[in-house]
XYZ file of N, CA and C in Angstrom:
561
model
N 113.690 115.084 43.774
C 112.765 115.823 42.934
C 113.473 117.048 42.388
N 113.323 117.316 41.112
C 113.958 118.447 40.474
C 112.964 119.581 40.332
N 113.406 120.770 40.673
C 112.538 121.939 40.525
C 112.471 122.305 39.050
N 111.285 122.650 38.602
C 111.085 123.036 37.222
C 110.505 124.437 37.194
N 111.098 125.295 36.401
C 110.572 126.650 36.289
C 109.553 126.670 35.165
N 108.378 127.197 35.455
C 107.314 127.252 34.462
C 107.042 128.702 34.096
N 107.035 128.982 32.825
C 106.664 130.308 32.366
C 105.194 130.298 32.013
N 104.537 131.393 32.262
C 103.106 131.514 31.972
C 102.322 130.378 32.639
N 102.580 130.175 33.901
C 101.937 129.079 34.633
C 100.442 129.322 34.767
N 99.694 128.265 34.709
C 98.262 128.311 34.967
C 97.984 127.409 36.155
N 96.752 127.454 36.632
C 96.425 126.585 37.762
C 96.603 125.112 37.379
N 96.408 124.769 36.113
C 96.627 123.383 35.663
C 98.099 123.005 35.817
N 98.990 123.921 35.445
C 100.422 123.649 35.569
C 100.832 123.492 37.026
N 100.224 124.270 37.902
C 100.625 124.280 39.302
C 99.898 123.239 40.143
N 98.938 122.526 39.560
C 98.150 121.558 40.325
C 99.028 120.517 41.001
N 100.049 120.064 40.319
C 100.913 119.028 40.885
C 101.736 119.560 42.058
N 101.977 120.873 42.101
C 102.794 121.438 43.168
C 101.980 121.830 44.384
N 100.672 121.719 44.312
C 99.840 122.157 45.440
C 99.349 120.973 46.261
N 100.245 120.055 46.604
C 99.843 118.868 47.358
C 99.384 119.216 48.759
N 99.931 120.286 49.344
C 99.499 120.676 50.694
C 98.018 121.014 50.690
N 97.561 121.662 49.622
C 96.144 122.016 49.533
C 95.294 120.757 49.397
N 95.827 119.751 48.704
C 95.060 118.532 48.495
C 94.957 117.693 49.760
N 95.936 117.817 50.663
C 95.916 117.005 51.868
C 95.309 117.737 53.057
N 95.052 119.034 52.898
C 94.481 119.814 54.008
C 93.056 119.346 54.288
N 92.644 119.509 55.517
C 91.285 119.125 55.909
C 90.270 119.940 55.108
N 89.218 119.285 54.670
C 88.185 119.939 53.869
C 87.068 120.440 54.789
N 87.339 121.481 55.540
C 86.336 122.011 56.462
C 85.608 123.201 55.838
N 85.416 123.156 54.539
C 84.746 124.229 53.814
C 83.848 123.606 52.752
N 82.837 124.340 52.309
C 81.914 123.780 51.312
C 82.636 123.469 50.003
N 82.361 122.313 49.449
C 82.967 121.919 48.174
C 81.905 121.650 47.107
N 80.661 122.044 47.387
C 79.584 121.886 46.407
C 78.594 123.034 46.600
N 77.583 123.042 45.768
C 76.551 124.074 45.868
C 75.385 123.626 46.744
N 75.584 122.582 47.514
C 74.525 122.104 48.417
C 74.197 123.201 49.427
N 72.935 123.264 49.855
C 72.560 124.297 50.832
C 73.382 124.192 52.114
N 73.748 125.338 52.649
C 74.440 125.388 53.938
C 73.332 125.502 54.982
N 73.218 124.501 55.825
C 72.081 124.425 56.740
C 72.097 125.507 57.814
N 73.247 125.881 58.308
C 73.355 126.945 59.310
C 74.418 127.949 58.879
N 74.090 128.803 57.910
C 75.100 129.763 57.454
C 75.583 130.650 58.615
N 76.888 130.850 58.680
C 77.477 131.672 59.736
C 77.511 133.131 59.293
N 77.268 134.031 60.223
C 77.418 135.455 59.928
C 78.900 135.776 59.780
N 79.224 136.637 58.817
C 80.597 137.088 58.649
C 80.932 138.015 59.803
N 82.105 137.811 60.406
C 82.498 138.601 61.570
C 83.495 139.686 61.183
N 83.625 140.682 62.046
C 84.648 141.704 61.886
C 85.968 141.161 62.426
N 87.075 141.728 61.951
C 88.406 141.323 62.424
C 89.041 142.536 63.096
N 89.096 142.504 64.432
C 89.615 143.623 65.218
C 90.648 143.126 66.215
N 91.729 143.858 66.343
C 92.777 143.510 67.305
C 93.220 142.052 67.167
N 93.352 141.630 65.926
C 93.873 140.305 65.593
C 92.951 139.156 66.004
N 91.648 139.422 66.064
C 90.700 138.334 66.350
C 89.351 138.647 65.687
N 88.599 137.587 65.427
C 87.273 137.740 64.836
C 86.281 138.100 65.934
N 85.440 139.098 65.640
C 84.492 139.621 66.622
C 83.110 139.689 65.962
N 82.082 139.137 66.594
C 80.728 139.252 66.025
C 80.304 140.723 65.946
N 79.591 141.048 64.900
C 79.128 142.421 64.713
C 77.874 142.686 65.541
N 77.711 143.924 65.945
C 76.498 144.361 66.632
C 75.544 145.064 65.653
N 75.781 144.873 64.375
C 74.968 145.517 63.340
C 73.506 145.090 63.451
N 72.639 145.987 63.064
C 71.212 145.666 63.004
C 70.768 145.431 61.563
N 71.619 145.804 60.606
C 71.317 145.571 59.200
C 72.401 144.681 58.611
N 71.963 143.719 57.805
C 72.874 142.734 57.229
C 72.622 142.617 55.728
N 73.643 142.251 54.996
C 73.523 141.977 53.567
C 73.583 140.457 53.406
N 72.537 139.870 52.849
C 72.524 138.432 52.602
C 73.368 138.140 51.360
N 74.251 137.155 51.462
C 75.089 136.747 50.343
C 74.596 135.387 49.873
N 74.154 135.344 48.625
C 73.581 134.125 48.059
C 74.531 133.500 47.042
N 74.514 132.179 46.962
C 75.238 131.436 45.936
C 74.495 131.704 44.623
N 75.147 132.358 43.643
C 74.441 132.678 42.393
C 73.977 131.447 41.616
N 74.614 130.308 41.827
C 74.236 129.098 41.091
C 72.941 128.490 41.607
N 72.631 128.681 42.908
C 71.466 128.014 43.500
C 70.536 128.962 44.245
N 70.996 130.174 44.465
C 70.280 131.170 45.268
C 70.154 130.741 46.731
N 71.018 129.837 47.181
C 71.058 129.449 48.592
C 71.835 130.492 49.387
N 71.403 130.751 50.608
C 72.101 131.686 51.477
C 73.449 131.096 51.890
N 74.523 131.878 51.715
C 75.878 131.442 52.061
C 76.294 132.051 53.398
N 76.060 133.338 53.566
C 76.414 134.050 54.789
C 75.663 135.372 54.818
N 75.756 136.030 55.949
C 75.244 137.402 56.056
C 76.442 138.280 56.421
N 76.547 139.421 55.713
C 77.650 140.355 55.939
C 77.082 141.568 56.667
N 77.713 141.963 57.780
C 77.146 143.085 58.545
C 77.355 144.423 57.846
N 76.360 145.273 57.961
C 76.551 146.687 57.631
C 77.036 147.303 58.939
N 78.342 147.203 59.128
C 78.951 147.533 60.420
C 78.537 148.908 60.921
N 78.460 149.009 62.241
C 78.052 150.254 62.881
C 79.192 151.267 62.834
N 78.868 152.520 63.079
C 79.897 153.560 63.142
C 80.933 153.214 64.211
N 80.483 152.688 65.342
C 81.407 152.316 66.420
C 82.343 151.197 65.964
N 81.837 150.235 65.179
C 82.684 149.154 64.687
C 83.715 149.669 63.689
N 83.305 150.602 62.833
C 84.256 151.186 61.887
C 85.339 151.964 62.631
N 84.935 152.704 63.655
C 85.910 153.441 64.471
C 86.839 152.455 65.175
N 86.298 151.343 65.668
C 87.114 150.319 66.330
C 88.131 149.723 65.350
N 87.741 149.561 64.089
C 88.660 149.027 63.081
C 89.814 149.999 62.848
N 89.502 151.281 62.746
C 90.545 152.302 62.567
C 91.434 152.351 63.807
N 90.831 152.330 64.992
C 91.613 152.342 66.239
C 92.540 151.124 66.316
N 92.036 149.964 65.916
C 92.838 148.747 65.927
C 94.040 148.891 64.996
N 93.796 149.434 63.811
C 94.883 149.641 62.849
C 95.897 150.662 63.386
N 95.398 151.707 64.026
C 96.310 152.718 64.582
C 97.156 152.144 65.718
N 96.574 151.242 66.515
C 97.348 150.599 67.586
C 98.445 149.707 67.004
N 98.146 149.043 65.896
C 99.114 148.128 65.283
C 100.193 148.873 64.495
N 99.913 150.093 64.094
C 100.807 150.816 63.196
C 102.222 151.049 63.741
N 102.417 151.487 64.986
C 103.796 151.741 65.443
C 104.696 150.504 65.337
N 104.179 149.350 65.684
C 104.982 148.128 65.584
C 105.280 147.808 64.117
N 104.266 147.998 63.242
C 104.463 147.726 61.806
C 105.484 148.697 61.230
N 105.385 149.964 61.606
C 106.307 150.975 61.096
C 107.750 150.658 61.479
N 107.957 150.113 62.674
C 109.314 149.811 63.116
C 109.808 148.452 62.623
N 108.967 147.718 61.924
C 109.359 146.425 61.350
C 110.183 146.692 60.097
N 111.325 146.044 59.997
C 112.195 146.285 58.845
C 111.511 145.843 57.547
N 111.971 146.431 56.470
C 111.438 146.103 55.156
C 111.594 144.614 54.856
N 112.712 144.045 55.256
C 112.957 142.633 54.967
C 112.124 141.722 55.864
N 111.829 142.153 57.074
C 110.924 141.373 57.932
C 109.513 141.408 57.354
N 109.105 142.552 56.810
C 107.787 142.633 56.152
C 107.748 141.730 54.928
N 108.875 141.660 54.225
C 108.952 140.778 53.063
C 108.751 139.319 53.489
N 109.302 138.935 54.615
C 109.123 137.568 55.112
C 107.654 137.280 55.403
N 106.937 138.279 55.890
C 105.494 138.123 56.125
C 104.781 137.867 54.799
N 105.183 138.587 53.755
C 104.577 138.378 52.443
C 104.913 136.986 51.895
N 106.138 136.506 52.152
C 106.479 135.141 51.724
C 105.558 134.129 52.410
N 105.286 134.338 53.692
C 104.372 133.439 54.415
C 102.962 133.524 53.832
N 102.550 134.742 53.467
C 101.236 134.950 52.847
C 101.144 134.166 51.532
N 102.182 134.239 50.719
C 102.222 133.482 49.462
C 102.103 131.989 49.747
N 102.812 131.513 50.758
C 102.736 130.088 51.112
C 101.324 129.713 51.548
N 100.665 130.589 52.299
C 99.293 130.305 52.730
C 98.329 130.251 51.549
N 98.521 131.127 50.579
C 97.679 131.079 49.377
C 97.860 129.727 48.684
N 99.107 129.301 48.535
C 99.373 128.016 47.878
C 98.767 126.850 48.672
N 98.923 126.879 50.002
C 98.410 125.792 50.842
C 96.890 125.729 50.838
N 96.229 126.863 50.627
C 94.762 126.934 50.705
C 94.128 127.237 49.356
N 94.813 126.905 48.303
C 94.367 127.220 46.941
C 92.943 126.732 46.686
N 92.698 125.457 46.958
C 91.372 124.891 46.689
C 90.311 125.524 47.578
N 90.650 125.797 48.818
C 89.696 126.418 49.741
C 89.312 127.817 49.242
N 90.296 128.600 48.806
C 90.030 129.937 48.276
C 89.173 129.855 47.009
N 89.506 128.916 46.140
C 88.730 128.742 44.908
C 87.296 128.324 45.218
N 87.122 127.448 46.199
C 85.769 127.019 46.582
C 84.957 128.203 47.094
N 85.592 129.089 47.843
C 84.905 130.270 48.349
C 84.475 131.189 47.200
N 85.351 131.379 46.234
C 85.018 132.208 45.062
C 83.864 131.577 44.297
N 83.909 130.265 44.117
C 82.838 129.550 43.413
C 81.504 129.759 44.115
N 81.516 129.617 45.417
C 80.287 129.735 46.194
C 79.741 131.158 46.189
N 80.623 132.151 46.310
C 80.180 133.537 46.420
C 79.895 134.198 45.077
N 80.580 133.734 43.999
C 80.445 134.411 42.718
C 79.829 133.553 41.621
N 79.665 132.251 41.890
C 79.048 131.379 40.904
C 79.967 130.943 39.781
N 81.276 131.171 39.929
C 82.216 130.764 38.889
C 82.431 129.261 38.945
N 82.929 128.710 37.834
C 83.315 127.304 37.868
C 84.546 127.192 38.756
N 84.794 125.999 39.270
C 85.939 125.790 40.151
C 87.245 126.083 39.412
N 87.329 125.652 38.132
C 88.547 125.886 37.350
C 88.791 127.387 37.165
N 87.725 128.137 36.876
C 87.849 129.581 36.706
C 88.254 130.241 38.023
N 87.676 129.783 39.117
C 88.011 130.324 40.436
C 89.472 130.041 40.787
N 89.972 128.858 40.421
C 91.391 128.557 40.671
C 92.277 129.519 39.879
N 91.821 129.916 38.699
C 92.553 130.916 37.920
C 92.576 132.269 38.621
N 91.465 132.626 39.270
C 91.433 133.876 40.051
C 92.420 133.816 41.213
N 92.501 132.675 41.863
C 93.457 132.516 42.962
C 94.879 132.655 42.413
N 95.130 132.090 41.238
C 96.446 132.208 40.616
C 96.799 133.675 40.386
N 95.849 134.447 39.870
C 96.129 135.866 39.621
C 96.408 136.609 40.931
N 95.681 136.278 41.980
C 95.970 136.875 43.284
C 97.336 136.456 43.804
N 97.694 135.202 43.589
C 99.005 134.703 43.992
C 100.109 135.466 43.262
N 99.913 135.712 41.976
C 100.914 136.445 41.202
C 101.098 137.863 41.734
N 100.019 138.507 42.153
C 100.120 139.845 42.743
C 100.913 139.781 44.048
N 100.621 138.790 44.891
C 101.331 138.651 46.164
C 102.810 138.351 45.933
N 103.107 137.510 44.936
C 104.510 137.214 44.624
C 105.237 138.461 44.135
N 104.567 139.283 43.354
C 105.164 140.532 42.891
C 105.457 141.451 44.072
N 104.542 141.481 45.040
C 104.762 142.320 46.232
C 105.987 141.854 47.010
N 106.295 140.570 46.960
C 107.491 140.051 47.649
C 108.774 140.634 47.054
N 108.746 140.979 45.781
C 109.936 141.481 45.111
C 110.033 142.987 45.059
N 109.139 143.684 45.719
C 109.099 145.146 45.620
C 110.088 145.845 46.560
N 110.763 145.075 47.391
C 111.626 145.688 48.418
C 112.682 146.603 47.824
N 113.221 146.270 46.661
C 114.258 147.118 46.078
C 113.716 148.475 45.646
N 112.424 148.583 45.422
C 111.831 149.860 45.023
C 111.439 150.709 46.223
N 111.536 150.155 47.421
C 111.115 150.874 48.618
C 112.280 151.352 49.478
N 113.490 151.193 48.986
C 114.655 151.519 49.799
C 115.000 153.002 49.814
N 114.432 153.794 48.928
C 114.802 155.206 48.855
C 115.995 155.385 47.928
N 116.424 156.647 47.771
C 117.503 156.947 46.838
C 118.422 158.001 47.425
N 119.626 158.045 46.876
C 120.572 159.106 47.197
C 120.966 159.749 45.876
N 120.807 161.058 45.811
C 121.138 161.799 44.599
C 122.208 162.824 44.951
N 123.334 162.755 44.270
C 124.394 163.740 44.502
C 124.069 164.976 43.676
N 123.686 166.060 44.347
C 123.275 167.277 43.654
C 124.429 168.257 43.487
N 125.497 168.068 44.247
C 126.719 168.871 44.120
C 127.861 168.044 44.675
N 129.081 168.532 44.515
C 130.246 167.770 44.963
C 130.176 167.433 46.442
N 129.667 168.326 47.261
C 129.620 168.095 48.698
C 128.184 168.079 49.249
N 127.218 167.725 48.394
C 125.814 167.743 48.834
C 125.041 166.574 48.225
N 124.247 165.911 49.076
C 123.389 164.815 48.636
C 121.940 165.121 49.008
N 121.065 164.598 48.215
C 119.647 164.612 48.556
C 119.231 163.160 48.745
N 118.593 162.879 49.870
C 118.158 161.516 50.169
C 116.637 161.460 50.199
N 116.120 160.348 49.719
C 114.681 160.092 49.864
C 114.515 158.826 50.690
N 113.504 158.840 51.514
C 113.173 157.686 52.341
C 111.717 157.320 52.094
N 111.444 156.057 52.022
C 110.062 155.578 51.905
C 109.715 154.903 53.212
N 108.685 155.421 53.868
C 108.268 154.851 55.144
C 106.747 154.802 55.209
N 106.237 153.884 55.988
C 104.781 153.840 56.188
C 104.327 155.124 56.879
N 103.257 155.721 56.395
C 102.793 156.994 56.942
C 101.635 156.857 57.917
N 100.819 155.828 57.762
C 99.686 155.694 58.664
C 98.609 154.790 58.111
N 97.472 154.821 58.749
C 96.344 153.961 58.428
C 95.652 154.468 57.157
N 95.321 153.553 56.284
C 94.548 153.874 55.085
C 93.351 152.934 55.008
N 92.392 153.277 54.203
C 91.208 152.429 54.038
C 90.915 152.295 52.551
N 90.265 151.211 52.199
C 89.860 150.978 50.813
C 88.396 150.548 50.811
N 87.661 151.078 49.864
C 86.282 150.646 49.658
C 86.273 149.792 48.404
N 85.990 148.525 48.570
C 86.015 147.577 47.468
C 84.593 147.378 46.938
N 84.316 147.860 45.731
C 82.950 147.719 45.188
C 82.649 146.279 44.830
N 81.379 145.960 44.843
C 80.955 144.630 44.432
C 79.550 144.748 43.856
N 79.170 143.745 43.078
C 77.821 143.725 42.517
C 76.898 142.998 43.463
N 75.717 143.511 43.604
C 74.753 142.909 44.524
C 73.782 142.034 43.765
């Protein structure tokens, strides 16, 4: 088999290369049929999924059918603190991981996106009401972002600037600590 480089690839162009996704077990919804026992979305702490102790939940409905897909917890203050604590515990090991080892993790992430392309698209379809083809395009755009992150290592190495004949100024880029992001969504 000969590798072919595609410029301006779309999900249609890449369909033939995603055979792993086509052969993977279909343990996820592939239609808008009602989910008889929707599972609550869990928190991810200390590298494992943990049920929430929340008392308030946000119902997530399939926009195409108004069927309940899942419930998302309005996590408690203790759960949010546990998430920050979990990230802080993981940080020293991540900080000491070389830039190139982190790049290898991103390569694996890219491979997982490719292997689970249809599953990711099905999830987008179910949660946002998009067509499957449009959702596959969203996965492609996410894949392109992840692939770009794989190539960022040369921009993170720091610099050396010779400011005088016998003097240099060095810059280093290093992870500083835990950060958080609030991702808005439409209800």
